[in-house]
Amino acid sequence: MTLKLVLIGDGESPHLLKWARALHGRVELWAVSSRGFDAGFDAVLPAARRLALDTRPDFAGGNIGLLRQLPRVIRWLRAIGPDWLAPHYLSSHGTLAWLALRLGGVRARIAGSAWGSDILVAPVRSAPMRWLTRRVLAACSLATSDSAHMAGRMRALGAGEVMVFPFGLEALPPAAAGKQPALFFANRGLEPVYAPGRVLDVFASLAAGWPEARLVVAHDGSLRAALEERAGRPDLAGRVQFVGRLDAATQAQWYDRARWYLSLPVSDSVSVSVLEAMAHGCIPLLSDLPANRELVQDGCNGVVLSDGERPMPQRLRPLAERADEVAAGLRAWVAAHAMFDDSVAAYVRRLEELSFHGNGAQ
């Protein structure tokens, strides 16, 4: 018997599309989008199995427009008769799924997926959001998290069973050849949460004693002009290149050239960008966050920088001396632990076990 599963999320997000591709062929897939649907959904899900609510949700809260669509969602779900609702981002879409069961008489189970700030930020900032998050998690027969750290937070908020797996890669890239030993790459958003100014400061500290060192900064954001001005100062002049937003193929080329990868956000779960860099054999330099320590052992397969640390080149020398060995180990870890298709296959098996052999929460 094939399970009937309804994804509930932002259908314009490439992340929800990635879930849809991985679930395609494993379940009878349907989807509700708080907005519209990316064109990529056409290849995995017929229009007749999709419901676009065309709202503009605020994922930090205040999603009245989305909640006003609840009667429409309930009618659609009751006509389908799903086995599972799979909301992605619990503060908004998880609330919609919970209310569909609680108020609408929809007979299904919930497998809720946390994405980061819905667990790590919103419940901390607001007592009403903490209350709501607890209710949604309690209604989930199964939940997913991309890090053990976030799973612990979910359990503290009352979650039952939580599956932990990274939002990993769909395919492992070929091993990189021709790494440039002094090339650094950074591609997180140029926004305050990703601390791109600190990326420049850390690189400047390394570059001060390393004349060959160069940094390529990809992506864009509100801080770009200030960062470009900073990069023009004497300590960095001519050593930092801003390349903007990149398509996947061009980004892969930079991963393959760079020996080092910089990602220093102030808050994060397991980052797909970090996993991509590891898969391409880049040695990561990361901020000291719990999720980052799930990926990197400082001095063994990368560097974890304490707050305010300005590393000198000798901090990297032991890793540079065995760089090929470190790169191979990083790729092997991604292959064993962060391939998304394998994780989703295990997820579907667990849904089947709960459906046919277990009770779970209702």
Coordinates of N, CA and C in Angstrom, one line a residue, residues 172-341:
L172 N 26.7 13.2 -5.1 CA 28.1 13.5 -4.7 C 28.9 14.0 -5.9
P173 N 29.5 15.2 -5.9 CA 30.3 15.7 -7.1 C 31.5 14.9 -7.2
P174 N 32.1 14.9 -8.4 CA 33.4 14.2 -8.6 C 34.5 14.9 -7.7
A175 N 35.5 14.1 -7.4 CA 36.6 14.6 -6.6 C 37.3 15.7 -7.3
A176 N 37.6 16.8 -6.6 CA 38.2 18.0 -7.2 C 39.7 17.7 -7.5
A177 N 40.1 18.3 -8.6 CA 41.6 18.2 -8.9 C 42.1 19.6 -9.1
G178 N 43.3 19.8 -8.8 CA 43.9 21.2 -9.1 C 43.5 22.2 -8.0
K179 N 43.4 21.8 -6.8 CA 43.1 22.8 -5.7 C 44.2 23.9 -5.6
Q180 N 43.8 25.1 -5.4 CA 44.7 26.2 -5.2 C 44.9 26.4 -3.7
P181 N 46.1 26.1 -3.2 CA 46.4 26.0 -1.8 C 46.1 27.3 -1.0
A182 N 46.1 28.4 -1.7 CA 45.9 29.7 -0.9 C 44.6 30.4 -1.3
L183 N 43.7 29.6 -1.9 CA 42.4 30.2 -2.3 C 41.3 29.9 -1.3
F184 N 40.6 30.9 -0.8 CA 39.5 30.8 0.1 C 38.2 31.1 -0.6
F185 N 37.1 30.5 -0.3 CA 35.8 30.7 -0.9 C 34.8 30.9 0.2
A186 N 33.8 31.9 0.0 CA 32.7 32.1 0.9 C 31.5 32.4 0.1
N187 N 30.3 31.8 0.5 CA 29.1 32.0 -0.4 C 27.9 32.0 0.4
R188 N 27.9 32.4 1.7 CA 26.7 32.6 2.5 C 26.2 34.0 2.1
G189 N 24.9 34.3 2.5 CA 24.3 35.6 2.2 C 25.0 36.7 2.8
L190 N 25.1 37.9 2.1 CA 25.7 39.0 2.6 C 24.8 39.8 3.5
E191 N 24.4 39.2 4.6 CA 23.4 39.7 5.6 C 24.0 39.5 7.0
P192 N 23.5 40.3 7.9 CA 24.1 40.3 9.3 C 24.2 38.9 9.9
V193 N 23.1 38.0 9.7 CA 23.1 36.7 10.4 C 24.3 35.9 10.0
Y194 N 24.8 36.1 8.7 CA 26.0 35.3 8.2 C 27.3 36.0 8.5
A195 N 27.3 37.1 9.2 CA 28.5 37.8 9.6 C 29.6 37.9 8.5
P196 N 29.3 38.4 7.3 CA 30.3 38.5 6.3 C 31.4 39.4 6.6
G197 N 31.2 40.4 7.4 CA 32.2 41.3 7.9 C 33.3 40.5 8.6
R198 N 32.9 39.6 9.4 CA 33.8 38.8 10.2 C 34.6 37.9 9.2
V199 N 33.9 37.4 8.1 CA 34.7 36.6 7.1 C 35.8 37.4 6.6
L200 N 35.6 38.7 6.3 CA 36.7 39.5 5.8 C 37.8 39.7 6.8
D201 N 37.4 40.0 8.1 CA 38.3 40.2 9.1 C 39.2 38.9 9.4
V202 N 38.6 37.8 9.4 CA 39.3 36.5 9.6 C 40.3 36.3 8.4
F203 N 39.8 36.5 7.2 CA 40.7 36.4 6.0 C 41.8 37.4 6.1
A204 N 41.6 38.6 6.5 CA 42.6 39.6 6.6 C 43.7 39.2 7.6
S205 N 43.3 38.6 8.7 CA 44.3 38.1 9.7 C 45.1 37.0 9.1
L206 N 44.5 36.1 8.3 CA 45.3 35.0 7.7 C 46.2 35.6 6.6
A207 N 45.7 36.5 5.8 CA 46.4 37.0 4.7 C 47.6 37.9 5.1
A208 N 47.5 38.4 6.3 CA 48.6 39.3 6.7 C 50.0 38.6 6.7
G209 N 50.0 37.4 6.9 CA 51.3 36.6 6.9 C 51.3 35.6 5.7
W210 N 50.5 35.8 4.7 CA 50.4 34.8 3.6 C 50.1 35.6 2.3
P211 N 51.2 36.1 1.7 CA 51.0 36.9 0.5 C 50.2 36.3 -0.7
E212 N 50.2 35.0 -0.8 CA 49.5 34.4 -1.9 C 48.0 34.2 -1.7
A213 N 47.5 34.4 -0.4 CA 46.1 34.2 -0.1 C 45.2 35.1 -0.8
R214 N 44.1 34.5 -1.3 CA 43.0 35.2 -2.0 C 41.7 34.7 -1.5
L215 N 40.7 35.6 -1.6 CA 39.3 35.2 -1.2 C 38.3 35.6 -2.2
V216 N 37.5 34.6 -2.6 CA 36.4 34.8 -3.5 C 35.1 34.8 -2.7
V217 N 34.3 35.9 -2.8 CA 33.0 36.0 -2.0 C 31.9 36.0 -3.0
A218 N 31.1 34.9 -2.9 CA 29.9 34.8 -3.8 C 28.6 35.2 -3.0
H219 N 27.5 35.3 -3.7 CA 26.2 35.7 -3.1 C 26.1 37.2 -3.1
D220 N 24.9 37.6 -2.5 CA 24.6 39.1 -2.5 C 23.9 39.3 -1.2
G221 N 23.5 40.6 -1.0 CA 22.8 41.0 0.2 C 23.0 42.4 0.5
S222 N 22.3 42.9 1.6 CA 22.2 44.3 2.0 C 23.6 44.8 2.4
L223 N 24.5 44.0 2.8 CA 25.8 44.5 3.2 C 26.9 44.5 2.2
R224 N 26.5 44.2 0.9 CA 27.6 44.1 -0.1 C 28.4 45.4 -0.3
A225 N 27.7 46.5 -0.4 CA 28.5 47.8 -0.6 C 29.5 48.1 0.5
A226 N 29.0 47.9 1.7 CA 29.9 48.1 2.9 C 31.1 47.1 2.8
L227 N 30.8 45.9 2.4 CA 31.9 44.9 2.4 C 32.9 45.2 1.3
E228 N 32.4 45.6 0.2 CA 33.3 46.0 -0.9 C 34.2 47.2 -0.5
E229 N 33.6 48.1 0.2 CA 34.4 49.2 0.7 C 35.5 48.7 1.7
R230 N 35.1 47.8 2.6 CA 36.1 47.2 3.6 C 37.2 46.5 2.8
A231 N 36.8 45.8 1.7 CA 37.8 45.0 1.0 C 38.8 45.9 0.2
G232 N 38.5 47.2 0.1 CA 39.4 48.1 -0.6 C 40.4 48.7 0.3
R233 N 40.4 48.5 1.6 CA 41.4 49.0 2.5 C 42.7 48.3 2.3
P234 N 43.8 48.9 2.7 CA 45.2 48.4 2.4 C 45.4 46.9 2.7
D235 N 44.8 46.5 3.9 CA 45.1 45.1 4.3 C 44.5 44.1 3.4
L236 N 43.5 44.5 2.6 CA 42.8 43.5 1.7 C 42.8 43.9 0.2
A237 N 43.3 45.1 -0.1 CA 43.2 45.6 -1.4 C 43.8 44.7 -2.5
G238 N 42.9 44.3 -3.5 CA 43.4 43.4 -4.5 C 43.4 42.0 -4.2
R239 N 42.9 41.6 -3.0 CA 43.0 40.2 -2.6 C 41.6 39.5 -2.4
V240 N 40.5 40.3 -2.6 CA 39.2 39.8 -2.4 C 38.4 40.1 -3.7
Q241 N 37.7 39.1 -4.2 CA 36.9 39.2 -5.4 C 35.4 38.9 -5.1
F242 N 34.5 39.8 -5.4 CA 33.1 39.6 -5.2 C 32.5 39.2 -6.5
V243 N 31.9 38.0 -6.6 CA 31.4 37.5 -7.8 C 29.8 37.4 -7.9
G244 N 29.1 37.8 -6.8 CA 27.7 37.9 -6.8 C 27.0 36.5 -6.8
R245 N 25.8 36.4 -7.1 CA 25.0 35.2 -7.1 C 25.5 34.3 -8.3
L246 N 25.7 33.0 -8.0 CA 26.2 32.1 -9.0 C 25.2 31.0 -9.3
D247 N 25.2 30.5 -10.5 CA 24.5 29.3 -10.8 C 25.2 28.1 -10.3
A248 N 24.6 27.0 -10.2 CA 25.2 25.8 -9.6 C 26.5 25.4 -10.2
A249 N 26.6 25.4 -11.5 CA 27.8 25.0 -12.2 C 29.0 25.9 -11.9
T250 N 28.7 27.2 -11.9 CA 29.8 28.1 -11.6 C 30.3 28.0 -10.2
Q251 N 29.3 27.8 -9.3 CA 29.6 27.7 -7.9 C 30.5 26.4 -7.7
A252 N 30.1 25.3 -8.3 CA 30.9 24.1 -8.2 C 32.3 24.3 -8.7
Q253 N 32.5 25.2 -9.7 CA 33.9 25.4 -10.1 C 34.7 26.1 -9.1
W254 N 34.1 27.1 -8.3 CA 34.8 27.7 -7.3 C 35.1 26.8 -6.1
Y255 N 34.1 25.9 -5.8 CA 34.4 24.9 -4.7 C 35.6 24.1 -5.1
D256 N 35.6 23.7 -6.4 CA 36.7 22.8 -6.8 C 38.1 23.5 -6.8
R257 N 38.1 24.8 -7.0 CA 39.4 25.5 -7.0 C 39.9 25.8 -5.6
A258 N 39.0 26.1 -4.7 CA 39.3 26.6 -3.4 C 39.8 25.4 -2.4
R259 N 40.9 25.7 -1.7 CA 41.3 24.7 -0.7 C 40.5 25.0 0.6
W260 N 40.1 26.2 0.9 CA 39.5 26.6 2.2 C 38.1 27.2 1.9
Y261 N 37.3 27.0 2.9 CA 35.9 27.5 2.8 C 35.5 28.2 4.1
L262 N 35.0 29.4 4.0 CA 34.7 30.2 5.2 C 33.2 30.4 5.4
S263 N 32.7 30.0 6.6 CA 31.3 30.2 6.9 C 31.2 30.5 8.4
L264 N 30.8 31.8 8.7 CA 30.9 32.2 10.1 C 29.6 32.9 10.6
P265 N 28.5 32.2 10.4 CA 27.2 32.9 10.8 C 27.1 32.9 12.4
V266 N 26.3 33.8 12.8 CA 26.1 33.9 14.3 C 25.0 32.9 14.8
S267 N 24.2 32.4 13.9 CA 23.2 31.4 14.2 C 23.0 30.5 13.0
D268 N 22.9 29.2 13.2 CA 22.8 28.3 12.1 C 22.5 26.9 12.6
S269 N 21.8 26.1 11.7 CA 21.8 24.7 11.9 C 22.8 24.1 10.9
V270 N 22.7 22.8 10.5 CA 23.6 22.3 9.5 C 23.4 22.9 8.2
S271 N 24.4 23.6 7.6 CA 24.2 24.3 6.4 C 24.5 23.4 5.1
V272 N 23.6 23.5 4.2 CA 23.8 22.8 2.9 C 25.1 23.3 2.2
S273 N 25.3 24.6 2.3 CA 26.5 25.2 1.7 C 27.8 24.6 2.2
V274 N 27.8 24.4 3.6 CA 29.0 23.8 4.2 C 29.1 22.3 3.7
L275 N 28.0 21.6 3.6 CA 28.1 20.2 3.1 C 28.6 20.2 1.7
E276 N 28.1 21.1 0.9 CA 28.6 21.1 -0.5 C 30.1 21.4 -0.6
A277 N 30.5 22.3 0.2 CA 32.0 22.6 0.3 C 32.8 21.4 0.7
M278 N 32.3 20.7 1.7 CA 33.0 19.5 2.2 C 33.0 18.4 1.1
A279 N 31.9 18.3 0.3 CA 31.8 17.3 -0.7 C 32.8 17.6 -1.8
H280 N 33.1 18.9 -2.0 CA 34.1 19.3 -3.1 C 35.5 19.3 -2.5
G281 N 35.7 18.8 -1.3 CA 37.0 18.8 -0.7 C 37.6 20.1 -0.2
C282 N 36.7 21.1 0.1 CA 37.2 22.3 0.7 C 37.3 22.0 2.2
I283 N 38.3 22.6 2.9 CA 38.5 22.5 4.3 C 37.8 23.6 5.0
P284 N 36.8 23.3 5.8 CA 35.9 24.4 6.3 C 36.5 25.1 7.6
L285 N 36.3 26.5 7.6 CA 36.6 27.3 8.7 C 35.2 27.8 9.2
L286 N 34.8 27.4 10.4 CA 33.4 27.7 10.8 C 33.3 28.4 12.1
S287 N 32.2 29.1 12.3 CA 32.0 29.7 13.6 C 31.6 28.6 14.7
D288 N 31.8 28.9 15.9 CA 31.6 28.0 17.0 C 30.2 27.9 17.4
L289 N 29.4 27.1 16.6 CA 28.0 26.8 16.8 C 27.8 25.3 17.0
P290 N 26.8 24.9 17.8 CA 26.7 23.4 18.1 C 26.5 22.6 16.8
A291 N 25.8 23.1 15.8 CA 25.6 22.3 14.6 C 26.9 22.2 13.8
N292 N 27.7 23.2 13.9 CA 29.0 23.1 13.2 C 29.9 22.1 13.8
R293 N 29.8 22.0 15.1 CA 30.7 21.0 15.8 C 30.2 19.5 15.5
E294 N 29.0 19.4 15.0 CA 28.6 18.1 14.5 C 29.3 17.7 13.2
L295 N 29.8 18.7 12.5 CA 30.5 18.4 11.2 C 32.0 18.4 11.3
V296 N 32.5 19.3 12.2 CA 34.0 19.5 12.2 C 34.6 19.4 13.6
Q297 N 35.7 18.6 13.6 CA 36.5 18.6 14.8 C 37.7 19.5 14.6
D298 N 37.8 20.5 15.5 CA 38.8 21.6 15.3 C 40.2 21.0 15.2
G299 N 40.9 21.3 14.1 CA 42.2 20.8 13.9 C 42.3 19.5 13.3
C300 N 41.2 18.7 13.2 CA 41.2 17.4 12.6 C 40.8 17.4 11.2
N301 N 39.6 18.0 10.9 CA 39.1 18.0 9.6 C 38.6 19.4 9.2
G302 N 39.0 20.4 10.0 CA 38.6 21.8 9.7 C 39.0 22.6 10.9
V303 N 38.5 23.8 10.9 CA 38.7 24.8 12.0 C 37.4 25.3 12.6
V304 N 37.3 25.3 13.9 CA 36.2 26.0 14.5 C 36.7 27.2 15.3
L305 N 36.3 28.4 14.8 CA 36.8 29.7 15.4 C 36.0 30.2 16.5
S306 N 36.6 30.4 17.6 CA 35.9 31.0 18.8 C 35.5 32.4 18.5
D307 N 34.6 32.9 19.2 CA 34.1 34.3 19.0 C 35.3 35.3 19.1
G308 N 35.4 36.1 18.0 CA 36.4 37.1 18.1 C 37.8 36.6 17.7
E309 N 38.0 35.3 17.4 CA 39.3 34.8 17.1 C 39.8 35.3 15.7
R310 N 41.0 35.8 15.7 CA 41.7 36.2 14.5 C 42.9 35.3 14.2
P311 N 42.7 34.2 13.5 CA 43.7 33.2 13.3 C 44.9 33.7 12.4
M312 N 46.0 33.2 12.8 CA 47.2 33.4 12.0 C 47.4 32.2 11.0
P313 N 48.2 32.4 10.0 CA 48.4 31.3 9.0 C 48.8 30.0 9.6
Q314 N 49.6 30.0 10.7 CA 50.1 28.8 11.3 C 48.9 28.0 11.9
R315 N 47.8 28.6 12.1 CA 46.6 27.9 12.6 C 46.1 26.8 11.6
L316 N 46.4 27.1 10.3 CA 46.0 26.2 9.2 C 47.1 25.3 8.8
R317 N 48.3 25.5 9.2 CA 49.4 24.7 8.6 C 49.3 23.2 8.8
P318 N 48.9 22.7 10.0 CA 48.8 21.2 10.2 C 47.7 20.6 9.2
L319 N 46.7 21.4 8.9 CA 45.7 20.9 8.0 C 46.2 21.0 6.6
A320 N 46.9 22.0 6.2 CA 47.5 22.2 4.9 C 48.5 21.1 4.6
E321 N 49.2 20.6 5.6 CA 50.2 19.6 5.3 C 49.6 18.2 5.0
R322 N 48.3 18.0 5.4 CA 47.7 16.8 5.0 C 46.3 17.1 4.3
A323 N 46.4 18.1 3.5 CA 45.1 18.6 2.9 C 44.4 17.5 2.0
D324 N 45.1 16.8 1.3 CA 44.4 15.8 0.4 C 43.7 14.7 1.3
E325 N 44.4 14.3 2.4 CA 43.8 13.3 3.3 C 42.5 13.9 3.9
V326 N 42.6 15.2 4.4 CA 41.5 15.8 5.0 C 40.3 15.9 4.0
A327 N 40.6 16.3 2.8 CA 39.6 16.5 1.8 C 38.9 15.1 1.5
A328 N 39.6 14.1 1.4 CA 39.1 12.8 1.2 C 38.2 12.3 2.3
G329 N 38.6 12.6 3.6 CA 37.8 12.3 4.7 C 36.5 13.1 4.7
L330 N 36.5 14.4 4.4 CA 35.3 15.2 4.3 C 34.3 14.6 3.3
R331 N 34.8 14.3 2.1 CA 33.9 13.7 1.1 C 33.3 12.4 1.6
A332 N 34.1 11.6 2.2 CA 33.6 10.3 2.7 C 32.5 10.5 3.7
W333 N 32.7 11.5 4.6 CA 31.7 11.7 5.6 C 30.4 12.2 5.0
V334 N 30.4 13.0 4.0 CA 29.2 13.5 3.3 C 28.6 12.3 2.6
A335 N 29.3 11.4 1.9 CA 28.8 10.3 1.2 C 28.1 9.3 2.2
A336 N 28.6 9.2 3.4 CA 28.0 8.3 4.4 C 26.9 8.9 5.2
H337 N 26.8 10.2 5.4 CA 25.9 10.8 6.3 C 25.0 11.8 5.7
A338 N 25.3 12.3 4.6 CA 24.5 13.5 4.1 C 24.1 13.4 2.7
M339 N 23.7 12.2 2.2 CA 23.1 12.1 0.9 C 21.6 12.1 1.1
F340 N 20.9 13.1 0.5 CA 19.5 13.4 0.9 C 18.6 12.3 0.4
D341 N 18.8 11.7 -0.7 CA 18.0 10.6 -1.2 C 17.9 9.4 -0.2

